[in-house]
Each structure stands twice: as C-alpha cells, then as structure tokens.
Amino acid sequence: MGRKEMIAMLLAGGEGKRLGVLTKDLAKPAVYFGGKYRIIDFTLSNCAHSGIDTVGVLTQYQPLELNRYLGIGSPWGLDRRDGGMTILPPYVKQKGGVWYKGTANAIYQNMAFIERYNPEYVLIISGDHIYKMDYDLMLQHHKRSGADVTIAGIEVEWKEASRFGVMHIDDEDRITAFEEKPKNPTSNIASMGVYIFTWSELQKYLIYDEANRSSNHDFGKDLIPSMMRDGKRLHSYPFKGYWKDVGTIESLWEANMDLLADEPPLDLADSSWRIYSVNPNRPAQHIGFTAEVSASLITEGCMLEGEVDHSVLFNGVHAARKSYITESVVMPNVRIGEGARIYRAIIGEGAVIQAGVTIGSPDDEAITVVAVDQYVTNDHLLQEVEHS
C-alpha cells in the first residue's frame, strides 16, 4: 500500500447528551442540519476539497444510522481501494471489548490502521462541527513552522470560551499555554478540535499516554498538555471563517437560523466548496395555493398548504392549511396538522403534530424540542415536549 502524506482520523462517536431527545437513538454527527445535510457532511466535504483520500471514521455511540448513512463514502469521493473511508468501531480483542476511553485512546486503539499507510502527518478532526476549511492550507502552515502539532484556533466570545480548550499564542503563532475548558478563561482563542500531528511524535505520545493510569486519555486534557510540558513545538493555525460547535440545542438552532440571513455567514450555495451529502431523491417541493413562505429553506418532497416564516424544512415535510411555522427547524417526514402553530422549535424526524396543537410561544425565548417519531396532541403536549 502506497505511503500517504497525510490521512484523517474523524472522531464521530459523540453521544450528544446535550442534544437531548434528538440523539436518543442517533450519534451526534448523524443529526440533520441545514435542510439537506447531516452534521458530519461538513467535515467529510472539507476532506474531499482538501485532497484527503484516506479517512478513518471512529464510531461508538448509536452508530447504526450513521454507518448506514456513510456507506462506502461515495458522496465524498471516498469509495476507493487505495485509502477511501474505513469505519473504525471499538473492536473486541482476545481479552474482551473496550469502549474508547477518550479521544487519544480512540486513536491509540487504531494505530495499526494508521501504520498501514505510514503517513508523515495525521489530521484529527471531529464529526460535530459546522464549518468549511481547507486542511491542505493548514498542512502547509504545519510544515513551514516545523511544528510537532498544529491546532486550528478561532476567536470566540469570552462568555463561550469556557466550553473549549483555549490557547495563548505569541506573534509567531506558537502556543505558549493551553487550558482545557477552564472555569475562568484567560484567552478567547479556542481550539477547534482540528489537529495536525507529525505522526512520529503522535505515536510516541499515544503510547506514553496509554501507559499513564492517571490519564483521561484525552487530547485536550492530557496529550496536548503533556507535549507542552516536554517543550514540543505547538503551533496554532488561525482560522477566520464560520465555525459552530453544534453540541447544544441552542447552538444547533442558531446555526440553522444563521443560514436564513440575507447574507448568511456560511454560504451553502458556494459552488467552489460544495457540501456533499446523500441525496434522498424526493420529488420537487409543492407550495400550495394557500401557502405563504418567507425567508426559509424548503427542501424537496415538502408539501405546504400553510404559512412558513424564517424556518428550515427538511425533505418530505407536510404542513396542512392554516398551519403556521416560524423560527423553527423541521426534520424529515414531519406531518403538521391543520391550524397547528409552531414557534421556535426543533421538530424531530417523523413526528406528527396534530391539528390545532401549539408548540412553543411567540412570547417565549426558549426552544422547544419534539422527539423523533413523537405523536403530539394537545393532551400529551406538556409531558411529551422538552424545553431546552
């Protein structure tokens, strides 16, 4: 097998607890986004545009639907013999099976996969972020600096900084300090969870970290700080584009709403950087005589008789006459009955909203979430929907 300059390891095992009922039976990277996509489409499309043809996808929590969706990687050009896409679940050894204990341990368990390609560099990425990024530009930055690891960094709002690993950097983009999710951050340059390691160095640290019984076996908590202590060359790659960690109901809803701006911060219509996806092949949407649609994304297979404003509708949504949907994200194959009203909500795939039901309130800032395949009547409304 030919040597690859860089291969990607995509961490897609997230349980996504903060997404509540949306991830009860679904890995977070497989959650729907933006009318036509799943979250993982963005990272895989970045790989396609960056010329990365070998991707190991590390799955763990509720992988069935994710694995079915990924298939052999055809939409992203990863259906190839020399490299391509490989699904890497935690596997059973002679002594029994072991779940991935942390991000570093997940890579450690798959060192044999990496060694098959003997790469010079390994790109570690996550399947639960929405962004467009050319990883090849980051690789050139990594090579020029002679770094052992390069971490993509982005400025975030100070109030958000404690959610992330944060970095202090000098004038040459060298990382002088790194803290994982600090309570009182002293920097607002967040790690995007995108790393390029020189493989020979990463290999050493994975083995060292695995042997350390007090380690959490996590890149941000253990492996990166360990490299810092040893005086290794850690550099930041400053990223200026749109990036959203959609790990909470609020951030998932906000990222969908961002797409509806007159000039959206993330341009899905950019033909030079298409986001590839598995197409459901549904008929064209039908906007009925009684329908009114404004500032919304409506996907194929939708049949609309009601009013839709500032909302994202996935394929196969049916909305009956006199229904009203505003500031909401409606997942595939949802049925919305006559006169139903939906305000600031995320409606899970296959849910049925009976006629006359009101979800959310025009006066309430909270986002209401309806579970996948949930049947919502006025009687069950209070106990069945969950406010974030």
Short mmCIF file of C-alpha atoms in Angstrom, two decimals:
data_model
loop_
_atom_site.label_atom_id
_atom_site.label_comp_id
_atom_site.label_asym_id
_atom_site.label_seq_id
_atom_site.Cartn_x
_atom_site.Cartn_y
_atom_site.Cartn_z
CA MET A 1 0.00 0.00 0.00
CA GLY A 2 1.47 3.36 -1.04
CA ARG A 3 2.59 5.80 1.62
CA LYS A 4 0.18 8.68 2.22
CA GLU A 5 1.49 12.12 3.16
CA MET A 6 -1.48 12.74 5.48
CA ILE A 7 -4.52 10.71 6.47
CA ALA A 8 -7.51 11.87 8.50
CA MET A 9 -8.97 10.31 11.65
CA LEU A 10 -12.52 11.56 12.16
CA LEU A 11 -13.91 11.26 15.68
CA ALA A 12 -17.62 10.52 15.22
CA GLY A 13 -18.53 8.67 18.40
CA GLY A 14 -20.17 11.54 20.27
CA GLU A 15 -23.14 10.68 22.44
CA GLY A 16 -24.52 14.21 22.19
CA LYS A 17 -26.29 14.20 25.57
CA ARG A 18 -26.87 17.96 25.39
CA LEU A 19 -28.97 17.45 22.25
CA GLY A 20 -31.46 15.52 24.39
CA VAL A 21 -34.16 13.56 22.58
CA LEU A 22 -32.61 14.28 19.16
CA THR A 23 -29.72 11.90 19.92
CA LYS A 24 -31.54 9.23 21.94
CA ASP A 25 -31.04 6.70 19.11
CA LEU A 26 -28.61 8.64 16.94
CA ALA A 27 -24.92 9.58 17.07
CA LYS A 28 -24.47 13.35 17.13
CA PRO A 29 -22.63 13.54 13.75
CA ALA A 30 -25.70 11.96 12.07
CA VAL A 31 -28.07 14.71 13.31
CA TYR A 32 -29.75 16.63 10.48
CA PHE A 33 -28.66 20.16 9.61
CA GLY A 34 -29.49 22.88 7.10
CA GLY A 35 -32.36 21.29 5.18
CA LYS A 36 -30.32 18.76 3.19
CA TYR A 37 -27.39 17.66 5.30
CA ARG A 38 -26.14 15.83 8.36
CA ILE A 39 -23.53 17.44 10.60
CA ILE A 40 -20.77 15.04 9.51
CA ASP A 41 -21.20 16.10 5.85
CA PHE A 42 -19.24 19.28 6.54
CA THR A 43 -16.09 17.61 7.83
CA LEU A 44 -16.18 14.95 5.10
CA SER A 45 -16.70 17.60 2.40
CA ASN A 46 -13.72 19.52 3.81
CA CYS A 47 -11.65 16.35 3.37
CA ALA A 48 -12.85 15.98 -0.22
CA HIS A 49 -11.96 19.58 -1.10
CA SER A 50 -8.61 19.34 0.71
CA GLY A 51 -7.44 16.35 -1.32
CA ILE A 52 -7.57 13.89 1.60
CA ASP A 53 -8.48 10.48 0.22
CA THR A 54 -7.98 8.30 3.30
CA VAL A 55 -10.33 8.80 6.26
CA GLY A 56 -10.82 6.55 9.28
CA VAL A 57 -14.21 7.26 10.90
CA LEU A 58 -14.20 6.31 14.59
CA THR A 59 -17.73 5.48 15.71
CA GLN A 60 -19.01 4.43 19.11
CA TYR A 61 -22.38 5.67 20.39
CA GLN A 62 -25.52 4.57 18.45
CA PRO A 63 -23.58 4.03 15.20
CA LEU A 64 -26.22 2.11 13.22
CA GLU A 65 -27.85 5.01 11.38
CA LEU A 66 -24.51 6.81 10.97
CA ASN A 67 -22.88 3.72 9.43
CA ARG A 68 -25.84 3.22 7.09
CA TYR A 69 -25.64 6.85 6.03
CA LEU A 70 -21.88 6.82 5.39
CA GLY A 71 -21.99 3.61 3.35
CA ILE A 72 -18.72 3.32 1.40
CA GLY A 73 -18.21 7.09 1.26
CA SER A 74 -19.38 7.65 -2.33
CA PRO A 75 -20.81 11.21 -1.97
CA TRP A 76 -17.45 12.44 -0.65
CA GLY A 77 -15.28 10.60 -3.20
CA LEU A 78 -14.07 8.11 -0.59
CA ASP A 79 -15.20 4.90 -2.32
CA ARG A 80 -11.70 3.84 -3.41
CA ARG A 81 -9.40 0.89 -2.88
CA ASP A 82 -6.19 2.72 -2.02
CA GLY A 83 -7.40 4.51 1.09
CA GLY A 84 -11.00 5.70 1.00
CA MET A 85 -13.31 5.57 4.01
CA THR A 86 -12.98 2.96 6.76
CA ILE A 87 -15.42 2.73 9.68
CA LEU A 88 -13.47 2.04 12.90
CA PRO A 89 -15.72 0.93 15.80
CA PRO A 90 -14.18 -0.12 19.14
CA TYR A 91 -13.24 -3.74 18.49
CA VAL A 92 -13.02 -6.87 20.58
CA LYS A 93 -9.55 -8.20 21.38
CA GLN A 94 -8.77 -11.58 22.96
CA LYS A 95 -9.23 -10.13 26.44
CA GLY A 96 -12.63 -8.67 25.60
CA GLY A 97 -14.03 -5.47 24.12
CA VAL A 98 -13.08 -1.98 25.25
CA TRP A 99 -15.04 1.19 24.55
CA TYR A 100 -12.96 4.18 23.58
CA LYS A 101 -11.94 5.79 26.87
CA GLY A 102 -11.19 9.21 25.37
CA THR A 103 -10.17 10.91 22.14
CA ALA A 104 -6.49 9.94 22.48
CA ASN A 105 -7.34 6.35 23.41
CA ALA A 106 -9.61 6.12 20.33
CA ILE A 107 -6.64 6.97 18.11
CA TYR A 108 -4.34 4.68 20.14
CA GLN A 109 -6.69 1.72 19.54
CA ASN A 110 -6.43 2.35 15.80
CA MET A 111 -2.67 2.82 15.47
CA ALA A 112 -2.46 -0.31 13.31
CA PHE A 113 -4.86 1.31 10.82
CA ILE A 114 -2.67 4.43 10.64
CA GLU A 115 0.51 2.37 10.26
CA ARG A 116 -0.93 0.65 7.19
CA TYR A 117 -0.48 3.97 5.36
CA ASN A 118 2.72 5.04 7.18
CA PRO A 119 1.79 8.75 6.85
CA GLU A 120 4.06 11.65 7.67
CA TYR A 121 1.14 13.56 9.18
CA VAL A 122 -2.16 12.68 10.82
CA LEU A 123 -5.15 15.04 10.79
CA ILE A 124 -7.54 14.61 13.74
CA ILE A 125 -11.00 16.06 13.14
CA SER A 126 -14.46 15.84 14.68
CA GLY A 127 -17.80 14.96 13.13
CA ASP A 128 -19.86 17.50 15.05
CA HIS A 129 -18.81 20.94 13.82
CA ILE A 130 -20.27 23.10 11.03
CA TYR A 131 -17.56 24.87 9.01
CA LYS A 132 -15.69 24.97 5.70
CA MET A 133 -11.92 24.61 5.94
CA ASP A 134 -9.05 23.74 3.62
CA TYR A 135 -6.95 21.30 5.63
CA ASP A 136 -4.20 21.44 2.98
CA LEU A 137 -3.53 25.11 3.84
CA MET A 138 -3.23 24.07 7.48
CA LEU A 139 -0.79 21.32 6.50
CA GLN A 140 1.41 23.83 4.64
CA HIS A 141 1.37 26.01 7.79
CA HIS A 142 2.36 22.97 9.89
CA LYS A 143 5.28 22.14 7.59
CA ARG A 144 6.56 25.72 7.42
CA SER A 145 6.61 26.07 11.20
CA GLY A 146 8.28 22.71 11.79
CA ALA A 147 5.67 22.05 14.49
CA ASP A 148 5.09 18.72 16.23
CA VAL A 149 1.39 19.57 16.41
CA THR A 150 -0.68 22.38 14.89
CA ILE A 151 -4.06 23.21 16.44
CA ALA A 152 -6.65 25.20 14.50
CA GLY A 153 -7.77 28.14 16.63
CA ILE A 154 -10.63 30.60 16.35
CA GLU A 155 -11.61 33.64 18.41
CA VAL A 156 -14.84 33.01 20.30
CA GLU A 157 -16.93 35.26 22.52
CA TRP A 158 -15.48 35.44 26.04
CA LYS A 159 -18.69 34.08 27.56
CA GLU A 160 -18.32 30.94 25.39
CA ALA A 161 -14.61 30.37 25.99
CA SER A 162 -15.03 28.04 29.00
CA ARG A 163 -16.71 25.46 26.69
CA PHE A 164 -13.46 24.93 24.79
CA GLY A 165 -9.76 24.29 25.13
CA VAL A 166 -8.19 27.78 24.99
CA MET A 167 -4.72 28.79 23.85
CA HIS A 168 -2.29 31.62 24.41
CA ILE A 169 -0.18 32.28 21.31
CA ASP A 170 2.81 34.51 20.58
CA ASP A 171 3.49 36.65 17.48
CA GLU A 172 4.71 33.61 15.54
CA ASP A 173 1.56 31.55 16.28
CA ARG A 174 3.46 29.40 18.75
CA ILE A 175 1.24 28.13 21.58
CA THR A 176 2.64 29.29 24.93
CA ALA A 177 -0.18 27.96 27.14
CA PHE A 178 -3.14 25.60 26.70
CA GLU A 179 -6.07 25.05 29.11
CA GLU A 180 -8.91 22.59 28.55
CA LYS A 181 -12.35 24.08 29.38
CA PRO A 182 -11.12 26.48 32.10
CA LYS A 183 -13.69 27.90 34.54
CA ASN A 184 -12.15 31.36 34.23
CA PRO A 185 -10.53 31.56 30.78
CA THR A 186 -7.63 33.95 30.28
CA SER A 187 -7.78 33.70 26.46
CA ASN A 188 -10.64 33.59 23.96
CA ILE A 189 -8.70 31.73 21.24
CA ALA A 190 -10.47 28.37 21.23
CA SER A 191 -9.19 25.09 19.91
CA MET A 192 -11.48 23.92 17.09
CA GLY A 193 -10.61 20.29 17.82
CA VAL A 194 -8.75 20.17 14.49
CA TYR A 195 -5.17 18.92 14.94
CA ILE A 196 -2.34 18.05 12.57
CA PHE A 197 0.32 15.90 14.22
CA THR A 198 3.64 14.79 12.85
CA TRP A 199 2.92 11.04 13.07
CA SER A 200 6.29 10.01 14.55
CA GLU A 201 5.67 12.35 17.51
CA LEU A 202 1.99 11.47 17.95
CA GLN A 203 2.84 7.76 18.00
CA LYS A 204 5.24 8.24 20.93
CA TYR A 205 2.76 10.30 22.94
CA LEU A 206 -0.15 7.92 22.35
CA ILE A 207 1.92 5.01 23.73
CA TYR A 208 3.11 7.12 26.68
CA ASP A 209 -0.43 8.36 27.42
CA GLU A 210 -1.95 4.87 27.26
CA ALA A 211 0.53 3.66 29.88
CA ASN A 212 -0.33 6.53 32.22
CA ARG A 213 -3.04 5.18 34.54
CA SER A 214 -3.99 8.61 35.87
CA SER A 215 -4.71 9.95 32.36
CA ASN A 216 -8.18 10.65 30.93
CA HIS A 217 -6.68 9.63 27.56
CA ASP A 218 -7.96 12.84 26.00
CA PHE A 219 -6.14 15.16 23.58
CA GLY A 220 -7.17 18.41 25.27
CA LYS A 221 -6.86 17.26 28.89
CA ASP A 222 -3.77 15.04 28.68
CA LEU A 223 -1.86 14.62 25.44
CA ILE A 224 -1.52 18.29 24.40
CA PRO A 225 -0.54 19.46 27.95
CA SER A 226 1.99 16.61 28.09
CA MET A 227 3.60 17.81 24.85
CA MET A 228 3.62 21.38 26.22
CA ARG A 229 5.45 20.25 29.37
CA ASP A 230 8.05 18.46 27.27
CA GLY A 231 8.80 21.62 25.29
CA LYS A 232 7.48 20.26 21.99
CA ARG A 233 6.67 22.71 19.18
CA LEU A 234 2.96 23.50 19.37
CA HIS A 235 1.61 25.99 16.84
CA SER A 236 -1.79 27.48 16.24
CA TYR A 237 -3.37 27.81 12.82
CA PRO A 238 -5.61 30.90 12.95
CA PHE A 239 -8.99 30.30 11.29
CA LYS A 240 -11.13 33.28 10.28
CA GLY A 241 -14.23 31.68 8.75
CA TYR A 242 -17.55 30.46 10.17
CA TRP A 243 -17.32 27.66 12.72
CA LYS A 244 -20.01 26.36 15.03
CA ASP A 245 -19.85 23.58 17.58
CA VAL A 246 -23.46 22.37 17.37
CA GLY A 247 -23.36 20.35 20.58
CA THR A 248 -26.32 22.03 22.28
CA ILE A 249 -29.95 22.60 21.30
CA GLU A 250 -29.33 26.38 21.28
CA SER A 251 -26.25 26.19 19.04
CA LEU A 252 -27.91 23.73 16.64
CA TRP A 253 -30.94 26.01 16.34
CA GLU A 254 -28.77 29.14 15.95
CA ALA A 255 -26.60 27.57 13.25
CA ASN A 256 -29.73 26.66 11.25
CA MET A 257 -31.13 30.18 11.69
CA ASP A 258 -27.78 31.64 10.53
CA LEU A 259 -28.45 30.10 7.11
CA LEU A 260 -31.56 32.29 6.68
CA ALA A 261 -29.79 35.66 6.85
CA ASP A 262 -29.79 37.83 3.70
CA GLU A 263 -26.02 37.28 3.57
CA PRO A 264 -25.51 34.06 5.54
CA PRO A 265 -22.15 33.71 7.34
CA LEU A 266 -21.98 30.16 5.94
CA ASP A 267 -22.70 30.12 2.21
CA LEU A 268 -24.13 26.73 1.22
CA ALA A 269 -24.59 27.97 -2.36
CA ASP A 270 -20.82 28.39 -2.89
CA SER A 271 -20.17 26.24 -5.98
CA SER A 272 -16.40 26.23 -5.33
CA TRP A 273 -16.86 24.47 -1.96
CA ARG A 274 -19.95 22.30 -2.23
CA ILE A 275 -21.14 20.37 0.78
CA TYR A 276 -21.65 16.80 -0.39
CA SER A 277 -24.41 14.66 1.06
CA VAL A 278 -26.56 11.59 0.46
CA ASN A 279 -29.48 12.81 -1.64
CA PRO A 280 -32.93 11.46 -0.65
CA ASN A 281 -34.19 11.69 -4.27
CA ARG A 282 -37.62 13.08 -3.48
CA PRO A 283 -39.92 14.91 -5.93
CA ALA A 284 -39.81 18.71 -6.11
CA GLN A 285 -41.46 20.59 -3.28
CA HIS A 286 -45.08 21.66 -3.74
CA ILE A 287 -46.17 25.08 -2.48
CA GLY A 288 -49.99 25.10 -2.46
CA PHE A 289 -52.40 27.96 -3.23
CA THR A 290 -52.97 28.68 0.46
CA ALA A 291 -49.27 28.55 1.38
CA GLU A 292 -47.09 31.54 2.23
CA VAL A 293 -43.31 31.15 2.53
CA SER A 294 -40.76 33.79 3.55
CA ALA A 295 -37.03 33.73 4.44
CA SER A 296 -36.97 29.91 4.66
CA LEU A 297 -35.15 26.87 3.28
CA ILE A 298 -37.64 24.37 1.84
CA THR A 299 -36.26 21.03 0.63
CA GLU A 300 -37.57 18.57 -1.94
CA GLY A 301 -40.61 16.46 -1.20
CA CYS A 302 -42.25 19.11 1.02
CA MET A 303 -45.98 19.77 0.58
CA LEU A 304 -47.01 23.11 2.06
CA GLU A 305 -50.51 24.50 2.46
CA GLY A 306 -49.80 26.71 5.49
CA GLU A 307 -47.50 29.62 6.38
CA VAL A 308 -43.74 29.19 6.88
CA ASP A 309 -41.52 32.03 8.06
CA HIS A 310 -37.80 32.02 8.98
CA SER A 311 -37.63 28.23 9.15
CA VAL A 312 -35.65 25.29 7.78
CA LEU A 313 -37.75 22.40 6.45
CA PHE A 314 -36.15 19.08 5.51
CA ASN A 315 -37.42 16.68 2.85
CA GLY A 316 -40.91 15.25 2.98
CA VAL A 317 -42.48 17.72 5.45
CA HIS A 318 -46.26 18.11 5.06
CA ALA A 319 -47.87 21.23 6.56
CA ALA A 320 -51.66 21.45 6.31
CA ARG A 321 -53.82 24.54 5.71
CA LYS A 322 -53.82 27.31 8.32
CA SER A 323 -50.72 25.85 9.98
CA TYR A 324 -48.03 28.36 10.98
CA ILE A 325 -44.31 27.62 11.41
CA THR A 326 -41.84 30.31 12.48
CA GLU A 327 -38.18 30.32 13.58
CA SER A 328 -38.16 26.52 13.58
CA VAL A 329 -36.20 23.56 12.26
CA VAL A 330 -38.42 20.76 10.97
CA MET A 331 -36.64 17.44 10.32
CA PRO A 332 -37.63 15.00 7.52
CA ASN A 333 -41.10 13.46 7.08
CA VAL A 334 -42.85 15.51 9.76
CA ARG A 335 -46.65 15.88 9.49
CA ILE A 336 -48.16 19.15 10.74
CA GLY A 337 -51.94 19.23 11.08
CA GLU A 338 -54.41 21.93 10.14
CA GLY A 339 -54.20 25.05 12.29
CA ALA A 340 -51.16 23.82 14.25
CA ARG A 341 -48.79 26.60 15.34
CA ILE A 342 -45.05 26.12 15.89
CA TYR A 343 -42.80 28.80 17.40
CA ARG A 344 -39.00 28.49 17.92
CA ALA A 345 -38.87 24.71 17.86
CA ILE A 346 -36.85 21.78 16.59
CA ILE A 347 -39.19 19.01 15.43
CA GLY A 348 -37.60 15.53 15.23
CA GLU A 349 -37.81 13.31 12.17
CA GLY A 350 -41.15 11.61 11.55
CA ALA A 351 -43.02 13.49 14.30
CA VAL A 352 -46.75 14.12 13.89
CA ILE A 353 -48.21 17.39 15.19
CA GLN A 354 -51.97 17.03 15.37
CA ALA A 355 -54.40 19.66 14.11
CA GLY A 356 -54.78 22.67 16.39
CA VAL A 357 -51.71 21.95 18.57
CA THR A 358 -49.49 24.90 19.56
CA ILE A 359 -45.80 24.24 20.24
CA GLY A 360 -43.74 26.98 21.85
CA SER A 361 -44.98 30.53 22.31
CA PRO A 362 -44.44 33.81 20.45
CA ASP A 363 -43.51 35.39 23.79
CA ASP A 364 -41.06 32.72 24.98
CA GLU A 365 -37.36 32.72 24.10
CA ALA A 366 -36.96 29.00 24.92
CA ILE A 367 -36.53 26.47 22.14
CA THR A 368 -38.96 23.55 22.27
CA VAL A 369 -37.79 20.13 21.08
CA VAL A 370 -40.11 17.39 19.85
CA ALA A 371 -38.65 13.88 19.79
CA VAL A 372 -38.19 11.70 16.71
CA ASP A 373 -41.46 9.94 15.71
CA GLN A 374 -43.34 11.70 18.53
CA TYR A 375 -47.13 11.98 18.16
CA VAL A 376 -48.13 15.31 19.70
CA THR A 377 -51.70 16.04 20.73
CA ASN A 378 -52.97 18.81 22.99
CA ASP A 379 -53.48 16.23 25.77
CA HIS A 380 -49.89 14.97 25.67
CA LEU A 381 -48.21 18.25 24.90
CA LEU A 382 -46.93 19.10 28.37
CA GLN A 383 -45.20 15.84 29.13
CA GLU A 384 -44.05 14.95 25.62
CA VAL A 385 -42.05 18.02 24.59
CA GLU A 386 -38.90 19.13 26.26
CA HIS A 387 -37.79 22.73 26.73
CA SER A 388 -34.10 23.38 26.37
#
